[in-house]
PDB file of N, CA and C in Angstrom:
ATOM      1  N   MET A 693     -14.678  13.791  13.125  1.00  0.00           N
ATOM      2  CA  MET A 693     -14.026  14.911  13.474  1.00  0.00           C
ATOM      3  C   MET A 693     -14.871  16.045  13.646  1.00  0.00           C
ATOM      4  N   ASP A 694     -15.707  16.672  14.580  1.00  0.00           N
ATOM      5  CA  ASP A 694     -16.032  17.424  14.445  1.00  0.00           C
ATOM      6  C   ASP A 694     -16.203  18.651  15.773  1.00  0.00           C
ATOM      7  N   GLU A 695     -15.255  18.888  14.668  1.00  0.00           N
ATOM      8  CA  GLU A 695     -15.027  20.285  15.863  1.00  0.00           C
ATOM      9  C   GLU A 695     -15.627  21.663  15.981  1.00  0.00           C
ATOM     10  N   ASN A 696     -16.216  22.267  17.191  1.00  0.00           N
ATOM     11  CA  ASN A 696     -16.646  23.330  17.336  1.00  0.00           C
ATOM     12  C   ASN A 696     -17.790  23.383  16.792  1.00  0.00           C
ATOM     13  N   SER A 697     -18.299  22.327  16.703  1.00  0.00           N
ATOM     14  CA  SER A 697     -20.587  21.590  16.618  1.00  0.00           C
ATOM     15  C   SER A 697     -20.398  22.365  15.349  1.00  0.00           C
ATOM     16  N   LYS A 698     -19.473  21.910  13.960  1.00  0.00           N
ATOM     17  CA  LYS A 698     -19.655  22.342  12.613  1.00  0.00           C
ATOM     18  C   LYS A 698     -19.393  21.338  12.160  1.00  0.00           C
ATOM     19  N   ILE A 699     -21.268  21.293  11.333  1.00  0.00           N
ATOM     20  CA  ILE A 699     -21.102  19.953  10.508  1.00  0.00           C
ATOM     21  C   ILE A 699     -20.690  20.092   9.167  1.00  0.00           C
ATOM     22  N   VAL A 700     -19.806  19.261   8.735  1.00  0.00           N
ATOM     23  CA  VAL A 700     -19.032  19.435   7.785  1.00  0.00           C
ATOM     24  C   VAL A 700     -19.873  19.090   6.378  1.00  0.00           C
ATOM     25  N   PRO A 701     -20.326  19.898   4.982  1.00  0.00           N
ATOM     26  CA  PRO A 701     -21.418  19.580   4.266  1.00  0.00           C
ATOM     27  C   PRO A 701     -20.577  18.365   3.637  1.00  0.00           C
ATOM     28  N   VAL A 702     -21.538  17.451   3.292  1.00  0.00           N
ATOM     29  CA  VAL A 702     -21.189  16.650   1.820  1.00  0.00           C
ATOM     30  C   VAL A 702     -20.447  17.452   0.610  1.00  0.00           C
ATOM     31  N   GLU A 703     -20.928  18.863   0.408  1.00  0.00           N
ATOM     32  CA  GLU A 703     -20.053  19.259  -1.125  1.00  0.00           C
ATOM     33  C   GLU A 703     -18.587  19.593  -0.775  1.00  0.00           C
ATOM     34  N   ILE A 704     -18.168  19.523   0.945  1.00  0.00           N
ATOM     35  CA  ILE A 704     -16.942  20.370   1.697  1.00  0.00           C
ATOM     36  C   ILE A 704     -15.611  19.259   0.985  1.00  0.00           C
ATOM     37  N   LYS A 705     -16.438  17.812   1.087  1.00  0.00           N
ATOM     38  CA  LYS A 705     -15.469  16.830   1.721  1.00  0.00           C
ATOM     39  C   LYS A 705     -15.064  16.680  -0.520  1.00  0.00           C
ATOM     40  N   GLY A 706     -13.297  16.281   0.250  1.00  0.00           N
ATOM     41  CA  GLY A 706     -12.445  15.893  -0.922  1.00  0.00           C
ATOM     42  C   GLY A 706     -11.243  15.911  -0.413  1.00  0.00           C
ATOM     43  N   TRP A 707     -10.695  16.188  -1.948  1.00  0.00           N
ATOM     44  CA  TRP A 707      -8.926  16.555  -2.403  1.00  0.00           C
ATOM     45  C   TRP A 707      -8.840  17.996  -2.052  1.00  0.00           C
ATOM     46  N   ASN A 708      -7.614  18.593  -1.275  1.00  0.00           N
ATOM     47  CA  ASN A 708      -7.542  19.580  -1.990  1.00  0.00           C
ATOM     48  C   ASN A 708      -5.913  19.860  -1.836  1.00  0.00           C
ATOM     49  N   TRP A 709      -5.690  20.614  -2.850  1.00  0.00           N
ATOM     50  CA  TRP A 709      -3.726  20.480  -3.758  1.00  0.00           C
ATOM     51  C   TRP A 709      -3.332  21.339  -2.318  1.00  0.00           C
ATOM     52  N   GLY A 710      -3.948  22.508  -2.170  1.00  0.00           N
ATOM     53  CA  GLY A 710      -3.701  23.538  -1.366  1.00  0.00           C
ATOM     54  C   GLY A 710      -2.890  22.892   0.263  1.00  0.00           C
ATOM     55  N   ALA A 711      -3.571  22.447   0.264  1.00  0.00           N
ATOM     56  CA  ALA A 711      -3.288  21.264   1.962  1.00  0.00           C
ATOM     57  C   ALA A 711      -2.653  20.463   1.130  1.00  0.00           C
ATOM     58  N   PHE A 712      -2.305  20.210   0.379  1.00  0.00           N
ATOM     59  CA  PHE A 712      -1.014  19.309   0.131  1.00  0.00           C
ATOM     60  C   PHE A 712       0.148  19.538  -0.196  1.00  0.00           C
ATOM     61  N   MET A 713       0.308  20.628  -1.116  1.00  0.00           N
ATOM     62  CA  MET A 713       0.965  21.378  -1.301  1.00  0.00           C
ATOM     63  C   MET A 713       2.234  22.153  -0.708  1.00  0.00           C
ATOM     64  N   TYR A 714       1.418  23.117  -0.061  1.00  0.00           N
ATOM     65  CA  TYR A 714       1.397  24.140   1.135  1.00  0.00           C
ATOM     66  C   TYR A 714       1.192  23.813   2.198  1.00  0.00           C
ATOM     67  N   ASN A 715       0.762  22.808   2.831  1.00  0.00           N
ATOM     68  CA  ASN A 715       0.662  22.651   4.121  1.00  0.00           C
ATOM     69  C   ASN A 715       0.251  23.758   4.834  1.00  0.00           C
ATOM     70  N   ILE A 716       1.887  24.021   5.462  1.00  0.00           N
ATOM     71  CA  ILE A 716       1.791  24.605   7.250  1.00  0.00           C
ATOM     72  C   ILE A 716       1.377  25.878   6.645  1.00  0.00           C
ATOM     73  N   PHE A 717       1.663  26.865   5.540  1.00  0.00           N
ATOM     74  CA  PHE A 717       0.805  27.614   5.210  1.00  0.00           C
ATOM     75  C   PHE A 717      -0.671  27.792   5.247  1.00  0.00           C
ATOM     76  N   TRP A 718      -0.847  26.897   4.311  1.00  0.00           N
ATOM     77  CA  TRP A 718      -2.869  26.581   4.373  1.00  0.00           C
ATOM     78  C   TRP A 718      -3.077  26.219   5.278  1.00  0.00           C
ATOM     79  N   GLY A 719      -2.437  25.424   5.946  1.00  0.00           N
ATOM     80  CA  GLY A 719      -2.962  25.772   7.690  1.00  0.00           C
ATOM     81  C   GLY A 719      -3.025  26.682   8.775  1.00  0.00           C
ATOM     82  N   ILE A 720      -2.239  27.421   8.763  1.00  0.00           N
ATOM     83  CA  ILE A 720      -2.128  28.975   9.180  1.00  0.00           C
ATOM     84  C   ILE A 720      -2.977  29.773   8.557  1.00  0.00           C
ATOM     85  N   GLY A 721      -3.156  29.594   7.413  1.00  0.00           N
ATOM     86  CA  GLY A 721      -4.127  30.856   6.639  1.00  0.00           C
ATOM     87  C   GLY A 721      -5.864  30.622   6.752  1.00  0.00           C
ATOM     88  N   ASN A 722      -5.907  29.570   6.905  1.00  0.00           N
ATOM     89  CA  ASN A 722      -6.870  28.841   7.551  1.00  0.00           C
ATOM     90  C   ASN A 722      -7.458  28.498   8.583  1.00  0.00           C
ATOM     91  N   LYS A 723      -6.383  28.361   9.436  1.00  0.00           N
ATOM     92  CA  LYS A 723      -6.200  28.432  11.595  1.00  0.00           C
ATOM     93  C   LYS A 723      -6.380  27.433  11.447  1.00  0.00           C
ATOM     94  N   THR A 724      -6.583  27.070  11.220  1.00  0.00           N
ATOM     95  CA  THR A 724      -6.307  25.367  11.203  1.00  0.00           C
ATOM     96  C   THR A 724      -4.907  24.702  11.609  1.00  0.00           C
ATOM     97  N   TYR A 725      -4.605  23.890  12.668  1.00  0.00           N
ATOM     98  CA  TYR A 725      -3.328  23.905  13.162  1.00  0.00           C
ATOM     99  C   TYR A 725      -2.865  22.833  12.414  1.00  0.00           C
ATOM    100  N   LEU A 726      -3.485  21.300  12.535  1.00  0.00           N
ATOM    101  CA  LEU A 726      -2.994  20.055  12.201  1.00  0.00           C
ATOM    102  C   LEU A 726      -1.817  20.097  11.165  1.00  0.00           C
ATOM    103  N   PRO A 727      -1.819  21.011  10.509  1.00  0.00           N
ATOM    104  CA  PRO A 727      -0.939  20.462   8.926  1.00  0.00           C
ATOM    105  C   PRO A 727       1.056  20.984   9.794  1.00  0.00           C
ATOM    106  N   LEU A 728       1.160  21.997  10.567  1.00  0.00           N
ATOM    107  CA  LEU A 728       1.862  21.641  11.782  1.00  0.00           C
ATOM    108  C   LEU A 728       2.784  20.811  12.361  1.00  0.00           C
ATOM    109  N   LEU A 729       1.655  19.464  11.986  1.00  0.00           N
ATOM    110  CA  LEU A 729       2.515  17.986  11.991  1.00  0.00           C
ATOM    111  C   LEU A 729       3.676  17.748  11.356  1.00  0.00           C
ATOM    112  N   CYS A 730       3.745  18.777  10.118  1.00  0.00           N
ATOM    113  CA  CYS A 730       4.549  18.102   9.083  1.00  0.00           C
ATOM    114  C   CYS A 730       6.111  18.690   9.166  1.00  0.00           C
ATOM    115  N   LEU A 731       6.198  19.188   9.973  1.00  0.00           N
ATOM    116  CA  LEU A 731       7.709  19.478  10.591  1.00  0.00           C
ATOM    117  C   LEU A 731       8.054  18.654  11.217  1.00  0.00           C
ATOM    118  N   ILE A 732       7.196  18.022  11.309  1.00  0.00           N
ATOM    119  CA  ILE A 732       8.072  16.278  12.097  1.00  0.00           C
ATOM    120  C   ILE A 732       8.601  15.976  11.034  1.00  0.00           C
ATOM    121  N   PRO A 733       9.734  15.905  11.473  1.00  0.00           N
ATOM    122  CA  PRO A 733      10.407  15.057   9.611  1.00  0.00           C
ATOM    123  C   PRO A 733       9.545  13.269   9.949  1.00  0.00           C
ATOM    124  N   LEU A 734       9.786  12.538   8.624  1.00  0.00           N
ATOM    125  CA  LEU A 734      10.060  11.556   8.695  1.00  0.00           C
ATOM    126  C   LEU A 734       8.364  11.344   8.246  1.00  0.00           C
ATOM    127  N   PHE A 735       8.039  11.885   9.651  1.00  0.00           N
ATOM    128  CA  PHE A 735       6.027  11.711   9.352  1.00  0.00           C
ATOM    129  C   PHE A 735       5.648  12.421   8.798  1.00  0.00           C
ATOM    130  N   ASN A 736       6.045  13.501   8.131  1.00  0.00           N
ATOM    131  CA  ASN A 736       5.331  14.554   7.871  1.00  0.00           C
ATOM    132  C   ASN A 736       5.292  14.066   6.371  1.00  0.00           C
ATOM    133  N   PHE A 737       5.752  12.786   5.619  1.00  0.00           N
ATOM    134  CA  PHE A 737       5.570  12.025   4.561  1.00  0.00           C
ATOM    135  C   PHE A 737       3.947  11.571   4.229  1.00  0.00           C
ATOM    136  N   LEU A 738       3.516  11.276   5.483  1.00  0.00           N
ATOM    137  CA  LEU A 738       2.489  10.674   5.691  1.00  0.00           C
ATOM    138  C   LEU A 738       1.675  11.579   5.999  1.00  0.00           C
ATOM    139  N   TRP A 739       1.719  12.567   6.846  1.00  0.00           N
ATOM    140  CA  TRP A 739       1.102  14.371   6.775  1.00  0.00           C
ATOM    141  C   TRP A 739       0.687  14.712   6.072  1.00  0.00           C
ATOM    142  N   ILE A 740       1.371  14.927   5.183  1.00  0.00           N
ATOM    143  CA  ILE A 740       0.983  15.860   3.813  1.00  0.00           C
ATOM    144  C   ILE A 740      -0.276  15.123   3.261  1.00  0.00           C
ATOM    145  N   PHE A 741      -0.197  13.611   2.994  1.00  0.00           N
ATOM    146  CA  PHE A 741      -1.802  13.276   2.630  1.00  0.00           C
ATOM    147  C   PHE A 741      -2.857  13.097   3.559  1.00  0.00           C
ATOM    148  N   VAL A 742      -2.395  13.780   4.913  1.00  0.00           N
ATOM    149  CA  VAL A 742      -3.745  13.202   5.238  1.00  0.00           C
ATOM    150  C   VAL A 742      -4.043  15.092   5.472  1.00  0.00           C
ATOM    151  N   CYS A 743      -3.125  16.084   5.153  1.00  0.00           N
ATOM    152  CA  CYS A 743      -3.251  16.632   4.754  1.00  0.00           C
ATOM    153  C   CYS A 743      -4.407  16.853   3.860  1.00  0.00           C
ATOM    154  N   GLY A 744      -3.885  16.547   2.512  1.00  0.00           N
ATOM    155  CA  GLY A 744      -5.073  16.794   1.675  1.00  0.00           C
ATOM    156  C   GLY A 744      -5.753  16.448   1.395  1.00  0.00           C
ATOM    157  N   PHE A 745      -6.362  14.704   2.106  1.00  0.00           N
ATOM    158  CA  PHE A 745      -7.730  14.406   2.073  1.00  0.00           C
ATOM    159  C   PHE A 745      -8.612  15.402   3.045  1.00  0.00           C
ATOM    160  N   LYS A 746      -8.265  16.067   4.451  1.00  0.00           N
ATOM    161  CA  LYS A 746      -8.901  15.959   5.381  1.00  0.00           C
ATOM    162  C   LYS A 746      -9.013  17.523   5.524  1.00  0.00           C
ATOM    163  N   GLY A 747      -8.116  18.668   4.585  1.00  0.00           N
ATOM    164  CA  GLY A 747      -8.046  19.799   4.585  1.00  0.00           C
ATOM    165  C   GLY A 747      -9.185  20.633   4.272  1.00  0.00           C
ATOM    166  N   ASN A 748     -10.136  20.582   3.467  1.00  0.00           N
ATOM    167  CA  ASN A 748     -11.474  21.295   3.400  1.00  0.00           C
ATOM    168  C   ASN A 748     -12.295  20.718   4.672  1.00  0.00           C
ATOM    169  N   GLU A 749     -12.126  20.164   5.219  1.00  0.00           N
ATOM    170  CA  GLU A 749     -13.198  19.198   6.366  1.00  0.00           C
ATOM    171  C   GLU A 749     -12.556  20.511   7.648  1.00  0.00           C
ATOM    172  N   TRP A 750     -10.911  21.124   7.206  1.00  0.00           N
ATOM    173  CA  TRP A 750     -10.375  21.432   8.820  1.00  0.00           C
ATOM    174  C   TRP A 750     -11.477  22.953   8.558  1.00  0.00           C
ATOM    175  N   ALA A 751     -10.190  22.506   7.434  1.00  0.00           N
ATOM    176  CA  ALA A 751     -11.215  24.469   7.132  1.00  0.00           C
ATOM    177  C   ALA A 751     -12.245  24.570   7.452  1.00  0.00           C
ATOM    178  N   TRP A 752     -13.296  23.996   6.850  1.00  0.00           N
ATOM    179  CA  TRP A 752     -14.585  23.891   6.983  1.00  0.00           C
ATOM    180  C   TRP A 752     -14.976  24.702   8.560  1.00  0.00           C
ATOM    181  N   GLN A 753     -14.363  23.558   9.078  1.00  0.00           N
ATOM    182  CA  GLN A 753     -15.038  23.809  10.917  1.00  0.00           C
ATOM    183  C   GLN A 753     -13.882  24.971  11.701  1.00  0.00           C
ATOM    184  N   LYS A 754     -13.186  25.312  11.033  1.00  0.00           N
ATOM    185  CA  LYS A 754     -12.182  26.630  12.058  1.00  0.00           C
ATOM    186  C   LYS A 754     -12.349  27.568  11.446  1.00  0.00           C
ATOM    187  N   GLY A 755     -12.848  27.919  10.301  1.00  0.00           N
ATOM    188  CA  GLY A 755     -13.119  29.186   9.365  1.00  0.00           C
ATOM    189  C   GLY A 755     -14.794  28.877   9.610  1.00  0.00           C
ATOM    190  N   ASP A 756     -14.863  30.936   9.557  1.00  0.00           N
ATOM    191  CA  ASP A 756     -16.512  31.626   9.844  1.00  0.00           C
ATOM    192  C   ASP A 756     -17.192  31.908   8.138  1.00  0.00           C
ATOM    193  N   TYR A 757     -17.349  29.969   7.465  1.00  0.00           N
ATOM    194  CA  TYR A 757     -18.305  31.427   6.322  1.00  0.00           C
ATOM    195  C   TYR A 757     -19.283  30.113   6.991  1.00  0.00           C
ATOM    196  N   THR A 758     -20.175  30.973   5.634  1.00  0.00           N
ATOM    197  CA  THR A 758     -21.475  31.095   6.283  1.00  0.00           C
ATOM    198  C   THR A 758     -21.961  30.126   5.169  1.00  0.00           C
ATOM    199  N   ASP A 759     -22.175  30.260   3.956  1.00  0.00           N
ATOM    200  CA  ASP A 759     -22.415  29.339   2.706  1.00  0.00           C
ATOM    201  C   ASP A 759     -21.117  28.502   1.636  1.00  0.00           C
ATOM    202  N   VAL A 760     -21.506  27.513   1.512  1.00  0.00           N
ATOM    203  CA  VAL A 760     -20.408  26.575   1.445  1.00  0.00           C
ATOM    204  C   VAL A 760     -19.634  27.338  -0.596  1.00  0.00           C
ATOM    205  N   GLU A 761     -20.718  28.494  -1.442  1.00  0.00           N
ATOM    206  CA  GLU A 761     -19.619  28.680  -2.332  1.00  0.00           C
ATOM    207  C   GLU A 761     -18.821  29.586  -2.087  1.00  0.00           C
ATOM    208  N   THR A 762     -19.248  30.069  -1.130  1.00  0.00           N
ATOM    209  CA  THR A 762     -18.349  30.962  -0.353  1.00  0.00           C
ATOM    210  C   THR A 762     -16.670  30.176  -0.159  1.00  0.00           C
ATOM    211  N   PHE A 763     -17.311  29.862   0.837  1.00  0.00           N
ATOM    212  CA  PHE A 763     -15.760  27.926   1.051  1.00  0.00           C
ATOM    213  C   PHE A 763     -15.427  27.901  -0.027  1.00  0.00           C
ATOM    214  N   LYS A 764     -16.002  27.598  -0.888  1.00  0.00           N
ATOM    215  CA  LYS A 764     -15.444  26.624  -2.124  1.00  0.00           C
ATOM    216  C   LYS A 764     -14.683  27.682  -3.011  1.00  0.00           C
ATOM    217  N   ALA A 765     -15.236  28.934  -2.910  1.00  0.00           N
ATOM    218  CA  ALA A 765     -14.290  30.031  -3.985  1.00  0.00           C
ATOM    219  C   ALA A 765     -13.365  30.549  -3.366  1.00  0.00           C
ATOM    220  N   VAL A 766     -12.998  30.306  -2.024  1.00  0.00           N
ATOM    221  CA  VAL A 766     -11.731  31.093  -1.203  1.00  0.00           C
ATOM    222  C   VAL A 766     -10.433  29.929  -0.920  1.00  0.00           C
ATOM    223  N   GLN A 767     -11.121  28.621  -1.033  1.00  0.00           N
ATOM    224  CA  GLN A 767     -10.827  27.093  -1.997  1.00  0.00           C
ATOM    225  C   GLN A 767     -10.088  26.818  -2.820  1.00  0.00           C
ATOM    226  N   ALA A 768     -10.534  27.544  -4.195  1.00  0.00           N
ATOM    227  CA  ALA A 768     -10.449  27.344  -5.270  1.00  0.00           C
ATOM    228  C   ALA A 768      -9.130  27.955  -5.183  1.00  0.00           C
ATOM    229  N   THR A 769      -8.557  29.117  -4.960  1.00  0.00           N
ATOM    230  CA  THR A 769      -7.386  29.440  -5.364  1.00  0.00           C
ATOM    231  C   THR A 769      -6.350  28.598  -4.452  1.00  0.00           C
ATOM    232  N   TRP A 770      -6.847  28.365  -3.442  1.00  0.00           N
ATOM    233  CA  TRP A 770      -5.548  27.501  -2.958  1.00  0.00           C
ATOM    234  C   TRP A 770      -5.306  25.776  -3.409  1.00  0.00           C
ATOM    235  N   ASN A 771      -6.762  25.036  -3.988  1.00  0.00           N
ATOM    236  CA  ASN A 771      -6.541  24.355  -4.919  1.00  0.00           C
ATOM    237  C   ASN A 771      -5.784  24.583  -6.426  1.00  0.00           C
ATOM    238  N   ARG A 772      -6.088  25.934  -7.404  1.00  0.00           N
ATOM    239  CA  ARG A 772      -5.031  25.661  -8.768  1.00  0.00           C
ATOM    240  C   ARG A 772      -3.729  25.985  -8.105  1.00  0.00           C
ATOM    241  N   ALA A 773      -3.494  27.282  -6.675  1.00  0.00           N
ATOM    242  CA  ALA A 773      -2.347  26.870  -6.543  1.00  0.00           C
ATOM    243  C   ALA A 773      -1.209  26.101  -6.421  1.00  0.00           C
ATOM    244  N   GLY A 774      -2.029  24.939  -5.664  1.00  0.00           N
ATOM    245  CA  GLY A 774      -1.120  23.593  -4.655  1.00  0.00           C
ATOM    246  C   GLY A 774      -1.576  22.935  -6.294  1.00  0.00           C
ATOM    247  N   LEU A 775      -2.324  22.790  -6.908  1.00  0.00           N
ATOM    248  CA  LEU A 775      -2.130  21.676  -8.539  1.00  0.00           C
ATOM    249  C   LEU A 775      -1.058  22.574  -9.692  1.00  0.00           C
ATOM    250  N   VAL A 776      -0.341  23.595  -9.833  1.00  0.00           N
ATOM    251  CA  VAL A 776       0.269  24.474 -10.374  1.00  0.00           C
ATOM    252  C   VAL A 776       1.260  23.875  -9.283  1.00  0.00           C
ATOM    253  N   GLN A 777       1.324  23.841  -8.237  1.00  0.00           N
ATOM    254  CA  GLN A 777       2.392  23.257  -7.771  1.00  0.00           C
ATOM    255  C   GLN A 777       3.000  21.938  -7.994  1.00  0.00           C
ATOM    256  N   PHE A 778       2.226  20.974  -7.549  1.00  0.00           N
ATOM    257  CA  PHE A 778       2.040  20.267  -7.901  1.00  0.00           C
ATOM    258  C   PHE A 778       3.247  19.233  -9.634  1.00  0.00           C
ATOM    259  N   ILE A 779       2.034  20.194 -10.447  1.00  0.00           N
ATOM    260  CA  ILE A 779       2.992  19.624 -11.576  1.00  0.00           C
ATOM    261  C   ILE A 779       4.392  19.986 -11.878  1.00  0.00           C
ATOM    262  N   LEU A 780       4.451  21.224 -11.351  1.00  0.00           N
ATOM    263  CA  LEU A 780       5.943  22.536 -11.910  1.00  0.00           C
ATOM    264  C   LEU A 780       7.082  21.221 -10.839  1.00  0.00           C
ATOM    265  N   THR A 781       6.502  20.643  -9.756  1.00  0.00           N
ATOM    266  CA  THR A 781       7.120  20.097  -8.937  1.00  0.00           C
ATOM    267  C   THR A 781       7.592  18.724  -9.745  1.00  0.00           C
ATOM    268  N   ILE A 782       6.779  17.751 -10.063  1.00  0.00           N
ATOM    269  CA  ILE A 782       7.169  16.838 -11.421  1.00  0.00           C
ATOM    270  C   ILE A 782       7.480  17.215 -12.538  1.00  0.00           C
ATOM    271  N   ALA A 783       7.581  18.074 -12.463  1.00  0.00           N
ATOM    272  CA  ALA A 783       8.163  18.132 -13.850  1.00  0.00           C
ATOM    273  C   ALA A 783       9.491  18.802 -13.825  1.00  0.00           C
ATOM    274  N   ILE A 784       9.659  19.621 -12.889  1.00  0.00           N
ATOM    275  CA  ILE A 784      11.439  19.227 -12.566  1.00  0.00           C
ATOM    276  C   ILE A 784      12.199  18.123 -11.637  1.00  0.00           C
ATOM    277  N   LEU A 785      11.060  17.005 -11.215  1.00  0.00           N
ATOM    278  CA  LEU A 785      11.445  16.042 -11.097  1.00  0.00           C
ATOM    279  C   LEU A 785      12.814  15.626 -12.136  1.00  0.00           C
ATOM    280  N   VAL A 786      11.347  15.078 -13.201  1.00  0.00           N
ATOM    281  CA  VAL A 786      11.330  14.238 -14.148  1.00  0.00           C
ATOM    282  C   VAL A 786      13.208  15.026 -15.655  1.00  0.00           C
ATOM    283  N   LEU A 787      12.685  16.502 -15.672  1.00  0.00           N
ATOM    284  CA  LEU A 787      13.829  16.927 -15.898  1.00  0.00           C
ATOM    285  C   LEU A 787      15.657  16.989 -15.572  1.00  0.00           C
ATOM    286  N   TYR A 788      14.999  16.564 -13.974  1.00  0.00           N
ATOM    287  CA  TYR A 788      16.221  16.485 -13.144  1.00  0.00           C
ATOM    288  C   TYR A 788      16.377  14.637 -13.354  1.00  0.00           C
ATOM    289  N   PHE A 789      16.020  14.104 -13.458  1.00  0.00           N
ATOM    290  CA  PHE A 789      15.905  12.497 -13.366  1.00  0.00           C
ATOM    291  C   PHE A 789      16.546  12.515 -14.753  1.00  0.00           C
ATOM    292  N   LEU A 790      15.741  12.874 -15.717  1.00  0.00           N
ATOM    293  CA  LEU A 790      16.452  12.701 -17.401  1.00  0.00           C
ATOM    294  C   LEU A 790      17.846  13.949 -17.237  1.00  0.00           C
ATOM    295  N   LEU A 791      18.513  14.361 -17.035  1.00  0.00           N
ATOM    296  CA  LEU A 791      19.509  15.639 -16.835  1.00  0.00           C
ATOM    297  C   LEU A 791      20.226  13.903 -16.243  1.00  0.00           C
ATOM    298  N   PHE A 792      20.590  13.776 -15.240  1.00  0.00           N
ATOM    299  CA  PHE A 792      21.267  12.556 -14.270  1.00  0.00           C
ATOM    300  C   PHE A 792      21.138  11.470 -15.139  1.00  0.00           C
ATOM    301  N   VAL A 793      20.603  10.776 -15.706  1.00  0.00           N
ATOM    302  CA  VAL A 793      20.405   9.878 -17.117  1.00  0.00           C
ATOM    303  C   VAL A 793      21.493  10.069 -17.755  1.00  0.00           C
ATOM    304  N   VAL A 794      21.312  11.498 -18.470  1.00  0.00           N
ATOM    305  CA  VAL A 794      21.934  11.663 -19.759  1.00  0.00           C
ATOM    306  C   VAL A 794      23.639  11.767 -19.461  1.00  0.00           C
ATOM    307  N   LEU A 795      24.002  12.611 -18.307  1.00  0.00           N
ATOM    308  CA  LEU A 795      25.212  12.914 -17.250  1.00  0.00           C
ATOM    309  C   LEU A 795      25.879  11.515 -17.304  1.00  0.00           C
ATOM    310  N   PHE A 796      25.024  10.598 -16.334  1.00  0.00           N
ATOM    311  CA  PHE A 796      25.857   9.199 -15.741  1.00  0.00           C
ATOM    312  C   PHE A 796      26.300   8.636 -17.128  1.00  0.00           C
ATOM    313  N   SER A 797      25.447   8.050 -18.577  1.00  0.00           N
ATOM    314  CA  SER A 797      25.064   7.369 -19.417  1.00  0.00           C
ATOM    315  C   SER A 797      26.800   8.420 -21.161  1.00  0.00           C
ATOM    316  N   SER A 798      26.613   9.188 -19.862  1.00  0.00           N
ATOM    317  CA  SER A 798      28.087  10.329 -20.443  1.00  0.00           C
ATOM    318  C   SER A 798      29.196  10.276 -20.572  1.00  0.00           C
ATOM    319  N   VAL A 799      28.915   9.785 -18.992  1.00  0.00           N
ATOM    320  CA  VAL A 799      30.065   9.462 -18.284  1.00  0.00           C
ATOM    321  C   VAL A 799      30.548   7.578 -19.229  1.00  0.00           C
ATOM    322  N   LEU A 800      29.387   7.026 -18.745  1.00  0.00           N
ATOM    323  CA  LEU A 800      29.948   5.509 -19.080  1.00  0.00           C
ATOM    324  C   LEU A 800      30.230   5.294 -20.510  1.00  0.00           C
ATOM    325  N   ASN A 801      29.592   6.350 -21.213  1.00  0.00           N
ATOM    326  CA  ASN A 801      30.436   6.171 -22.993  1.00  0.00           C
ATOM    327  C   ASN A 801      31.538   6.779 -22.640  1.00  0.00           C
ATOM    328  N   GLN A 802      31.852   7.221 -22.449  1.00  0.00           N
ATOM    329  CA  GLN A 802      33.103   8.170 -21.926  1.00  0.00           C
ATOM    330  C   GLN A 802      34.085   7.071 -21.629  1.00  0.00           C
ATOM    331  N   ASN A 803      33.849   6.528 -21.067  1.00  0.00           N
ATOM    332  CA  ASN A 803      34.523   5.624 -20.397  1.00  0.00           C
ATOM    333  C   ASN A 803      35.050   4.555 -20.688  1.00  0.00           C
ATOM    334  N   ASN A 804      34.568   4.141 -21.676  1.00  0.00           N
ATOM    335  CA  ASN A 804      34.877   3.095 -22.805  1.00  0.00           C
ATOM    336  C   ASN A 804      35.749   3.552 -24.053  1.00  0.00           C
ATOM    337  N   TYR A 805      36.145   4.325 -23.709  1.00  0.00           N
ATOM    338  CA  TYR A 805      36.908   4.737 -25.166  1.00  0.00           C
ATOM    339  C   TYR A 805      37.963   4.881 -25.140  1.00  0.00           C
TER     340      TYR A 805
END
C-alpha cells in the first residue's frame, strides 16, 4: 500500500498497540479511516489485528511527518496507552474468570450438602 506516494521507512513498520486497542479513536486521530471498519460486527475481531499490524504504515502515509523520530515520539504515546489498556483488559478478564470459577465451585459445594 503506497498511498499519497509516500514510501514507508523500514523503521516505521511494526506492531502498534494504540491502533490495536483504540482502533477507531486512533484512526480518527491519525487521519486514517480504515480502522472505522472495526464498526462492522464479527469482522471487527479480525480487523483489530490488521490495525495493529498496519497501523504505523497507515499513520505515516496519511500524516505530515517529516522525520521518523517525530513519528515514533507521537506513536509512542499511543503505544504506551494501548499496551496499558491491553494489560488491564487481560487482568480484568482473568479476575472475572477466577470469580466465576469460585462462585461456580461454591454453588456446586453448597448443593453437595
